[in-house]
Short mmCIF file of C-alpha atoms and ligand atoms in Angstrom, two decimals:
data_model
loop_
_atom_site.label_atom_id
_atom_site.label_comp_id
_atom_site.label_asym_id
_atom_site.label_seq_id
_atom_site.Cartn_x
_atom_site.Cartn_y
_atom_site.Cartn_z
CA UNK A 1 128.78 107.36 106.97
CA UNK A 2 129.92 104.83 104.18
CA UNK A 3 127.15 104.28 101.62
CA UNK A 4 126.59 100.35 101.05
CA UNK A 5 124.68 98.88 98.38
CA UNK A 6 121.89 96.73 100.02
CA UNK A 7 122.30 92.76 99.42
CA UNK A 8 119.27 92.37 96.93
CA UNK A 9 117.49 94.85 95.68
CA UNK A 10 113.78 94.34 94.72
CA UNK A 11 112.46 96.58 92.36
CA UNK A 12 108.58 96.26 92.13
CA UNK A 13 107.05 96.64 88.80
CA UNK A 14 110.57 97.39 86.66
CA UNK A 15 110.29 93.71 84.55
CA UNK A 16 114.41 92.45 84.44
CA UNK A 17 115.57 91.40 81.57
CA UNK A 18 118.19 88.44 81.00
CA UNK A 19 119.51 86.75 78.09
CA UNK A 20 118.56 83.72 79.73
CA UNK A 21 115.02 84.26 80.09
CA UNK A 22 113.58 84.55 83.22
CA UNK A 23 115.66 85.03 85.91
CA UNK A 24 113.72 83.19 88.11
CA UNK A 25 113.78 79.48 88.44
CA UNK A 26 110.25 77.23 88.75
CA UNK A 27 110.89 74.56 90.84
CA UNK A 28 108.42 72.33 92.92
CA UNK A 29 109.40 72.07 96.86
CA UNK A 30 108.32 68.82 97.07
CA UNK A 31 106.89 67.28 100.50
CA UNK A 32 110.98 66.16 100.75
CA UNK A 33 112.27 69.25 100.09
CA UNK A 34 110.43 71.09 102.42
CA UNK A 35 111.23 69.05 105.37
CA UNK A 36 114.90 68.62 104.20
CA UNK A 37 117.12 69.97 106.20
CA UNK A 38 119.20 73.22 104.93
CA UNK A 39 123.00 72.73 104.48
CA UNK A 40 124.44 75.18 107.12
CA UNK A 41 127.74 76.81 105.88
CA UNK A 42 130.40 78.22 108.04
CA UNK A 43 130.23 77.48 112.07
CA UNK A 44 126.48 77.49 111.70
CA UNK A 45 124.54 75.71 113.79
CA UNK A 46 122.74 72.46 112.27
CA UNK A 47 119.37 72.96 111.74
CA UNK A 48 117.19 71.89 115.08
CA UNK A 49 115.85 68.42 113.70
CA UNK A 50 119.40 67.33 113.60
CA UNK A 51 120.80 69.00 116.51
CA UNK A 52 118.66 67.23 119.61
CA UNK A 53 117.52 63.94 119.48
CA UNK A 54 114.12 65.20 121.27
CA UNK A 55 114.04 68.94 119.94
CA UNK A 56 111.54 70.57 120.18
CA UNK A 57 111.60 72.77 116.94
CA UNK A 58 109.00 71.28 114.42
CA UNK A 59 109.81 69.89 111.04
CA UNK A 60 108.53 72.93 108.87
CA UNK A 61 104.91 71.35 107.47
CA UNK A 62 105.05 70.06 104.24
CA UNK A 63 104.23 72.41 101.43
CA UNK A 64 103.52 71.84 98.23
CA UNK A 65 103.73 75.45 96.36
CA UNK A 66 104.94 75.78 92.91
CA UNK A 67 108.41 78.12 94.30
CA UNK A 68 110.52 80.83 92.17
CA UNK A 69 113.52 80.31 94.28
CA UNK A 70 115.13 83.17 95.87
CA UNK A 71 119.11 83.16 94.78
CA UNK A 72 121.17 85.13 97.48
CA UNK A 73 124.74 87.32 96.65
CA UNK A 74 127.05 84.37 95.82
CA UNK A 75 125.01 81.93 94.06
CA UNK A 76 124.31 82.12 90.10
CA UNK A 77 120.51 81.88 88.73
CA UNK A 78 121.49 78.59 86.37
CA UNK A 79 123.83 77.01 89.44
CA UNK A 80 123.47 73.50 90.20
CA UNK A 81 121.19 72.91 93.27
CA UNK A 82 120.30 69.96 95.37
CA UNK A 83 117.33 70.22 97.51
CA UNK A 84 119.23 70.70 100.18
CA UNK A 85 120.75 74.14 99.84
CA UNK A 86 117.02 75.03 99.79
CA UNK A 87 115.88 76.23 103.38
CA UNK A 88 112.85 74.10 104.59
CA UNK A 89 109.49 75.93 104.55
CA UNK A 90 110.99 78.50 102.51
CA UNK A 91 112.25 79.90 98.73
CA UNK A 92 115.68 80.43 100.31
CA UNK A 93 118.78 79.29 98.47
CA UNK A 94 121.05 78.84 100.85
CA UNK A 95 124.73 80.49 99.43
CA UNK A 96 128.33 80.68 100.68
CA UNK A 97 128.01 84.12 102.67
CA UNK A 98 126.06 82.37 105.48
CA UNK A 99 128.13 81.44 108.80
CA UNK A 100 127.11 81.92 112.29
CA UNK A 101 123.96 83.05 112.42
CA UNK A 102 123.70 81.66 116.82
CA UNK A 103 122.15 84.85 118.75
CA UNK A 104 124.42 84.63 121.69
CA UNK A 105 123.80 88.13 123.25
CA UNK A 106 120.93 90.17 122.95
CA UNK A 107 120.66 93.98 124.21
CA UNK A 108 117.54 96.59 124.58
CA UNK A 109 119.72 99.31 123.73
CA UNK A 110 116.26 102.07 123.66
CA UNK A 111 113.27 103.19 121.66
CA UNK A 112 113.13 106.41 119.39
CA UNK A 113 110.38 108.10 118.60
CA UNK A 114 111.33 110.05 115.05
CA UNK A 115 114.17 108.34 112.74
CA UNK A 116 116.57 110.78 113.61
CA UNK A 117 116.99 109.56 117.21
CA UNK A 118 117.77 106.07 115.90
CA UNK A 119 121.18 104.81 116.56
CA UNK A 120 124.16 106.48 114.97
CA UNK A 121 126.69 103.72 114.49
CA UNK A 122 127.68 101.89 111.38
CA UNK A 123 126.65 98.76 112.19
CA UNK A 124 123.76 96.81 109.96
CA UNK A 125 120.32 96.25 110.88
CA UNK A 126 117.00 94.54 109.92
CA UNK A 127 113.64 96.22 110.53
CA UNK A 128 110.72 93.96 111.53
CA UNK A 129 107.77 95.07 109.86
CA UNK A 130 103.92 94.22 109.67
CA UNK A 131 100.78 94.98 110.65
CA UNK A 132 99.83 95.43 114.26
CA UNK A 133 99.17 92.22 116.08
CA UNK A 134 101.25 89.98 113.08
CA UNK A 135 103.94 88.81 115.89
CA UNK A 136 106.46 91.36 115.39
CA UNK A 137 107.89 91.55 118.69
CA UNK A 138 106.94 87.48 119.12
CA UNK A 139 109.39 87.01 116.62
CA UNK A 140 112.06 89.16 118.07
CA UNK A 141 111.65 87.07 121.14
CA UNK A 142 111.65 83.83 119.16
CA UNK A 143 115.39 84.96 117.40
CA UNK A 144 116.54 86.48 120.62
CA UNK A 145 115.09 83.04 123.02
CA UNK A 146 114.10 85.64 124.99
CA UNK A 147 110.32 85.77 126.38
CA UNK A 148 110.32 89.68 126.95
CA UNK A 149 113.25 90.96 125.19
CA UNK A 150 110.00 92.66 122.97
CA UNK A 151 106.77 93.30 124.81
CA UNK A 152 104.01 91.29 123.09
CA UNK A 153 100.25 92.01 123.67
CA UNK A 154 97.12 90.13 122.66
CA UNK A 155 95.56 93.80 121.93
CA UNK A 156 97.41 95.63 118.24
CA UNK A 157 99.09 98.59 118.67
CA UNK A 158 101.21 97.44 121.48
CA UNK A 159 104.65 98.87 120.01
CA UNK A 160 104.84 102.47 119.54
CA UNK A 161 108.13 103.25 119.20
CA UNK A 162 111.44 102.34 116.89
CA UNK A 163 113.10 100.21 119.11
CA UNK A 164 116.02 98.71 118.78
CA UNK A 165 118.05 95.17 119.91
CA UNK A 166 122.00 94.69 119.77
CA UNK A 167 122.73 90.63 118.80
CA UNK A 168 126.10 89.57 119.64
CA UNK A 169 127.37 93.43 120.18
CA UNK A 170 127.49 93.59 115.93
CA UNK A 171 123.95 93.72 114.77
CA UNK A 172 120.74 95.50 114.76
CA UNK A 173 116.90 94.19 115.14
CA UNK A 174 114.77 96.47 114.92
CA UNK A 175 110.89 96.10 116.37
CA UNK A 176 108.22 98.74 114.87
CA UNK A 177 105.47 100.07 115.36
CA UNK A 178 102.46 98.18 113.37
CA UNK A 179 100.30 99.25 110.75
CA UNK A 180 96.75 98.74 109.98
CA UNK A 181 95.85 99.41 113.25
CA UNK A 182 92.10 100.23 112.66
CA UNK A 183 91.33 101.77 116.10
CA UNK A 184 94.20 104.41 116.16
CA UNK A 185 93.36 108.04 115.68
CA UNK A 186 93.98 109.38 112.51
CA UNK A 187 96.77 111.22 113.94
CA UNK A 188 98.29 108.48 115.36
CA UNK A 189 97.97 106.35 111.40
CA UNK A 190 99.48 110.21 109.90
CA UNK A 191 102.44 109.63 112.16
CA UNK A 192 103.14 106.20 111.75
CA UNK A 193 103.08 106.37 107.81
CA UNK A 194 105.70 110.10 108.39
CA UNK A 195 108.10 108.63 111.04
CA UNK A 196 108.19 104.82 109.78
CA UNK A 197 108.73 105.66 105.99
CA UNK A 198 110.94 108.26 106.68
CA UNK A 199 112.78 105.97 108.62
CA UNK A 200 113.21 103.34 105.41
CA UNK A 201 114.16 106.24 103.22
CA UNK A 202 116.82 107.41 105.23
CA UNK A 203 118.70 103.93 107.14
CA UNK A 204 121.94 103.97 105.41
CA UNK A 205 122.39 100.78 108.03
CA UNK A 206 119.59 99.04 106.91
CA UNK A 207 120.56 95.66 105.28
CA UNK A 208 117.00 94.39 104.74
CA UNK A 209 112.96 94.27 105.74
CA UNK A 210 111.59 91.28 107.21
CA UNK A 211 108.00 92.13 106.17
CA UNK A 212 105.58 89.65 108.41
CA UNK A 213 102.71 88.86 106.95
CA UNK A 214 100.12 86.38 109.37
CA UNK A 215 99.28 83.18 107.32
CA UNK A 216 96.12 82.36 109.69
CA UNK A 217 94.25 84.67 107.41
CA UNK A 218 93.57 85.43 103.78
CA UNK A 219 96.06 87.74 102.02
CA UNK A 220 95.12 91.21 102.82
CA UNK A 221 95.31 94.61 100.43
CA UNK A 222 97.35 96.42 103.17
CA UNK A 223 100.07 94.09 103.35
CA UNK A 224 100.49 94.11 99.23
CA UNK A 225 100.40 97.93 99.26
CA UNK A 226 103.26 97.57 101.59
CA UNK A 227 105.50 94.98 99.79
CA UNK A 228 104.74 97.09 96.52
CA UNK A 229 105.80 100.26 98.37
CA UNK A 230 109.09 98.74 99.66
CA UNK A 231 109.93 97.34 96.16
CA UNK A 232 109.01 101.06 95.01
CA UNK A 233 111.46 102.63 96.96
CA UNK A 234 113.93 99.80 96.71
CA UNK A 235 114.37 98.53 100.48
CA UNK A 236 114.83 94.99 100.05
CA UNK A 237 112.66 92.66 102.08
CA UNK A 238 112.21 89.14 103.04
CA UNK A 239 108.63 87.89 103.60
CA UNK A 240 108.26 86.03 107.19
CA UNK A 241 104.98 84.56 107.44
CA UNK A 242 104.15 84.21 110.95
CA UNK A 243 101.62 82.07 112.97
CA UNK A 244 101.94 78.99 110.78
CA UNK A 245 100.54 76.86 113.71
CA UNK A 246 97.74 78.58 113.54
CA UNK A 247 94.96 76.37 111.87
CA UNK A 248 91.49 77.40 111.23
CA UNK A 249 88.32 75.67 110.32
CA UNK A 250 87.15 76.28 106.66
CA UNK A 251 88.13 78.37 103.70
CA UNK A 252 90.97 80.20 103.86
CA UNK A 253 92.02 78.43 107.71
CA UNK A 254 95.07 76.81 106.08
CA UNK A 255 98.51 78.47 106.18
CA UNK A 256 99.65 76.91 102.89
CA UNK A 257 96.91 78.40 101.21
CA UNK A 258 96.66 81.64 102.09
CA UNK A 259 101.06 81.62 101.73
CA UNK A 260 100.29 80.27 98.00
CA UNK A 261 97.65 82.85 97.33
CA UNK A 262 99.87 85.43 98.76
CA UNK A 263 102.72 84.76 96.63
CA UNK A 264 99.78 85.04 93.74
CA UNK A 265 99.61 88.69 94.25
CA UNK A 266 103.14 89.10 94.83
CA UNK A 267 104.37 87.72 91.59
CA UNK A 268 102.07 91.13 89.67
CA UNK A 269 104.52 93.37 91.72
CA UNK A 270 107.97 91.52 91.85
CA UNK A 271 109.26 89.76 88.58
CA UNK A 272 111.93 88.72 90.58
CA UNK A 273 110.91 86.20 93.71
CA UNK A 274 111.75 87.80 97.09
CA UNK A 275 112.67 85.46 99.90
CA UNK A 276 109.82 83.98 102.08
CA UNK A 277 110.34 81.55 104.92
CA UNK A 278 107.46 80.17 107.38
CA UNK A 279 107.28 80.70 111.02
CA UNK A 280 106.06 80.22 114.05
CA UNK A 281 106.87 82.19 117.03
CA UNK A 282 105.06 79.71 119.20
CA UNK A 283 106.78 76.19 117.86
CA UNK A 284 110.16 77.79 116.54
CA UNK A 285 109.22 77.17 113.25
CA UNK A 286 111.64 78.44 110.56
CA UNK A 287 113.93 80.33 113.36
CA UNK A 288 117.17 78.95 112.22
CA UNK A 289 116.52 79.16 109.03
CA UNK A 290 115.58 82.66 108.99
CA UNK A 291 118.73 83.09 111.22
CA UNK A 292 121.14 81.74 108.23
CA UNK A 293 119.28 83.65 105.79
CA UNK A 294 120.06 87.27 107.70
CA UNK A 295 123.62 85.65 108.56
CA UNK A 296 124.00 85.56 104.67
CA UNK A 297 122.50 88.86 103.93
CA UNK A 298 124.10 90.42 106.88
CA UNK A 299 127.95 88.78 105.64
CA UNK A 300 127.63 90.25 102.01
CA UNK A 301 126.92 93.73 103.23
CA UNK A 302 129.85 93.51 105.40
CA UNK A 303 131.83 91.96 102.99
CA UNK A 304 130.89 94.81 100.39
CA UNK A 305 132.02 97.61 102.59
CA UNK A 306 135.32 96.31 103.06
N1 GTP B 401 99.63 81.11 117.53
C1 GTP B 401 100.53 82.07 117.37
N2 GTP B 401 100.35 83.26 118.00
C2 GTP B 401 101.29 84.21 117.83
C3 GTP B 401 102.46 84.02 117.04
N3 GTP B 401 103.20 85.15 117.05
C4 GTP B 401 102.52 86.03 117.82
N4 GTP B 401 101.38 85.49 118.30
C5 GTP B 401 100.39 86.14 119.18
O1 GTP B 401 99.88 87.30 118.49
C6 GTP B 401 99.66 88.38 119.41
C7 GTP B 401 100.41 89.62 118.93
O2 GTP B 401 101.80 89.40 119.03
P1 GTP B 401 102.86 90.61 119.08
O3 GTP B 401 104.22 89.97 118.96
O4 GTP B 401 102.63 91.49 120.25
O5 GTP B 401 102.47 91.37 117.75
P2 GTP B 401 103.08 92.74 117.18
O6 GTP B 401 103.12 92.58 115.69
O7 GTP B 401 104.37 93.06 117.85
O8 GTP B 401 101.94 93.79 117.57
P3 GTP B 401 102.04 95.41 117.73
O9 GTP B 401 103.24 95.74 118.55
O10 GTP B 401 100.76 95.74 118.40
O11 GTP B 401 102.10 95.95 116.34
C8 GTP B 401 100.12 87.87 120.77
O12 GTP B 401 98.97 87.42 121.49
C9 GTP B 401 101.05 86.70 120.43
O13 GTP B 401 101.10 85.73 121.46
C10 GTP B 401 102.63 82.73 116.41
O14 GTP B 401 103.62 82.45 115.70
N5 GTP B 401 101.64 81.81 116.62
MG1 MG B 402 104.94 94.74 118.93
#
């Protein structure tokens, strides 16, 4: 099997170094930018506000977070950007490896219990990540527009296995287990922690994490120690804040907040912004424009193993 270098590395707590300064631009997404529409590239679809007059796909909510921009293969640090090529609720430069990022077929193609049994074929994949009960296999559903393409449960711990979904016969997503789960045995946490990691250690296919974290709540210590161990080990990863409908009374019940607190903690691990992007699986927020972000991810690693 070919060995491909991943699209963007991450590499937690190794400060980079540029003659420029930092590499990372500061840049307020104002209450316009975040509702502005991304600039789809290729045969991509438009972005849903556009598309149907009566869509139902919410405008992202308006955010007002002081954002390091996340610059994908293709585009320089110091380009030129409008607001535009900025995807809405998001740090996500939009560059010219996106294209088609429409799920037109999706396939349960099975479940392995160890990494070993995982699929043998060359084609690239992105693992969905978080802790039990975060929306992992909501999401899948949401990319997919299928209700049960990923069996959801109110009660954590529902996935148990590595399973994985074909898109459009060329792709991989891939719906894991959770961690965190406080009620699991022991045994059951030893052998999520053995089969999981030695799953990201050894996925020559794997083109990137999307590591869900739930913005209903404060940022919590488990979800850090996993971004931080990812960077660690250099598997590249894309933070997908789910449940961004979800709006609780009092401290801490705001999305925004507990996204710009998150990103806080973040910045002590990563010099260099990863890519975040809000979602709901229950309004279609951010779907498309996490779709054009993998498109763009997923395009460079093809392109770099031909
Ligand atoms: N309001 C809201 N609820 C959500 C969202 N995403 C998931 N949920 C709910 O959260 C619960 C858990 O969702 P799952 O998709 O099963 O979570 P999971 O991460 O796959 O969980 P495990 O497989 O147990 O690790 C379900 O009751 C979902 O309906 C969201 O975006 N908004
Ligand atoms: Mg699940």
């Amino acid at each position: 099997m070919l060995l491909r270098p991943r699209p963007f590395l991450l590499q937690a707590l190794k400060p980079l170094h540029s003659s420029r300064g930092p590499l990372a631009v500061r840049r307020t997404l104002s209450a316009h930018a975040a509702a502005a529409d991304a600039a789809p590239r290729g045969d991509a679809p438009p972005p849903a506000r556009t598309r149907h007059k009566n869509s139902r796909t919410p405008v992202p909510p308006r955010v007002s977070v002081n954002t390091a921009l996340f610059f994908p293969p293709g585009v320089e640090r110091d380009a030129a950007l409008t607001e535009e090529m900025v995807l809405p609720g998001s740090n996500i430069v939009v560059g010219p490896y996106s294209g088609d990022s429409r799920v037109k077929e999706a396939e349960f193609i099975g479940c392995s219990a160890h990494a070993r049994d995982c699929p043998k074929d060359d084609r690239p994949e992105f693992a969905v990540l978080g802790r039990s009960n975060v929306g992992k296999s909501s999401l899948i559903n949401a990319l997919t527009r299928r209700k049960e393409a990923a069996l959801t449960s109110k009660k954590p711990g529902k996935t148990q296995t590595i399973n994985h979904f074909l898109i459009n016969k060329s792709w991989y997503l891939v719906d894991l287990p959770g961690y965190g789960f406080a009620a699991a045995s022991k045994t059951a946490r030893m052998d999520w922690s053995s089969f999981t990691k030695g799953y990201f250690l050894n996925r020559d296919t794997l083109v990137g994490v999307l590591l869900l974290v739930d913005a209903s709540v404060p940022p919590q210590k488990i979800d850090l120690d996993c971004a931080n161990w990812l960077g660690r080990n250099n598997v590249g990863l894309t933070f997908v804040f789910t449940k961004c409908d979800k709006v609780k009374k009092g401290k801490g019940g705001r999305p925004e907040e507990n996204i710009k607190e998150f990103q806080e903690n973040i910045k002590l691990v990563y010099p260099e912004p990863p890519p975040w992007i809000m979602t709901s699986s229950t309004t279609g927020l951010g779907r498309d424009g996490l779709l054009l972000h993998m498109s763009q991810l997923r395009n460079y690693w093809d392109n770099e193993a031909t």
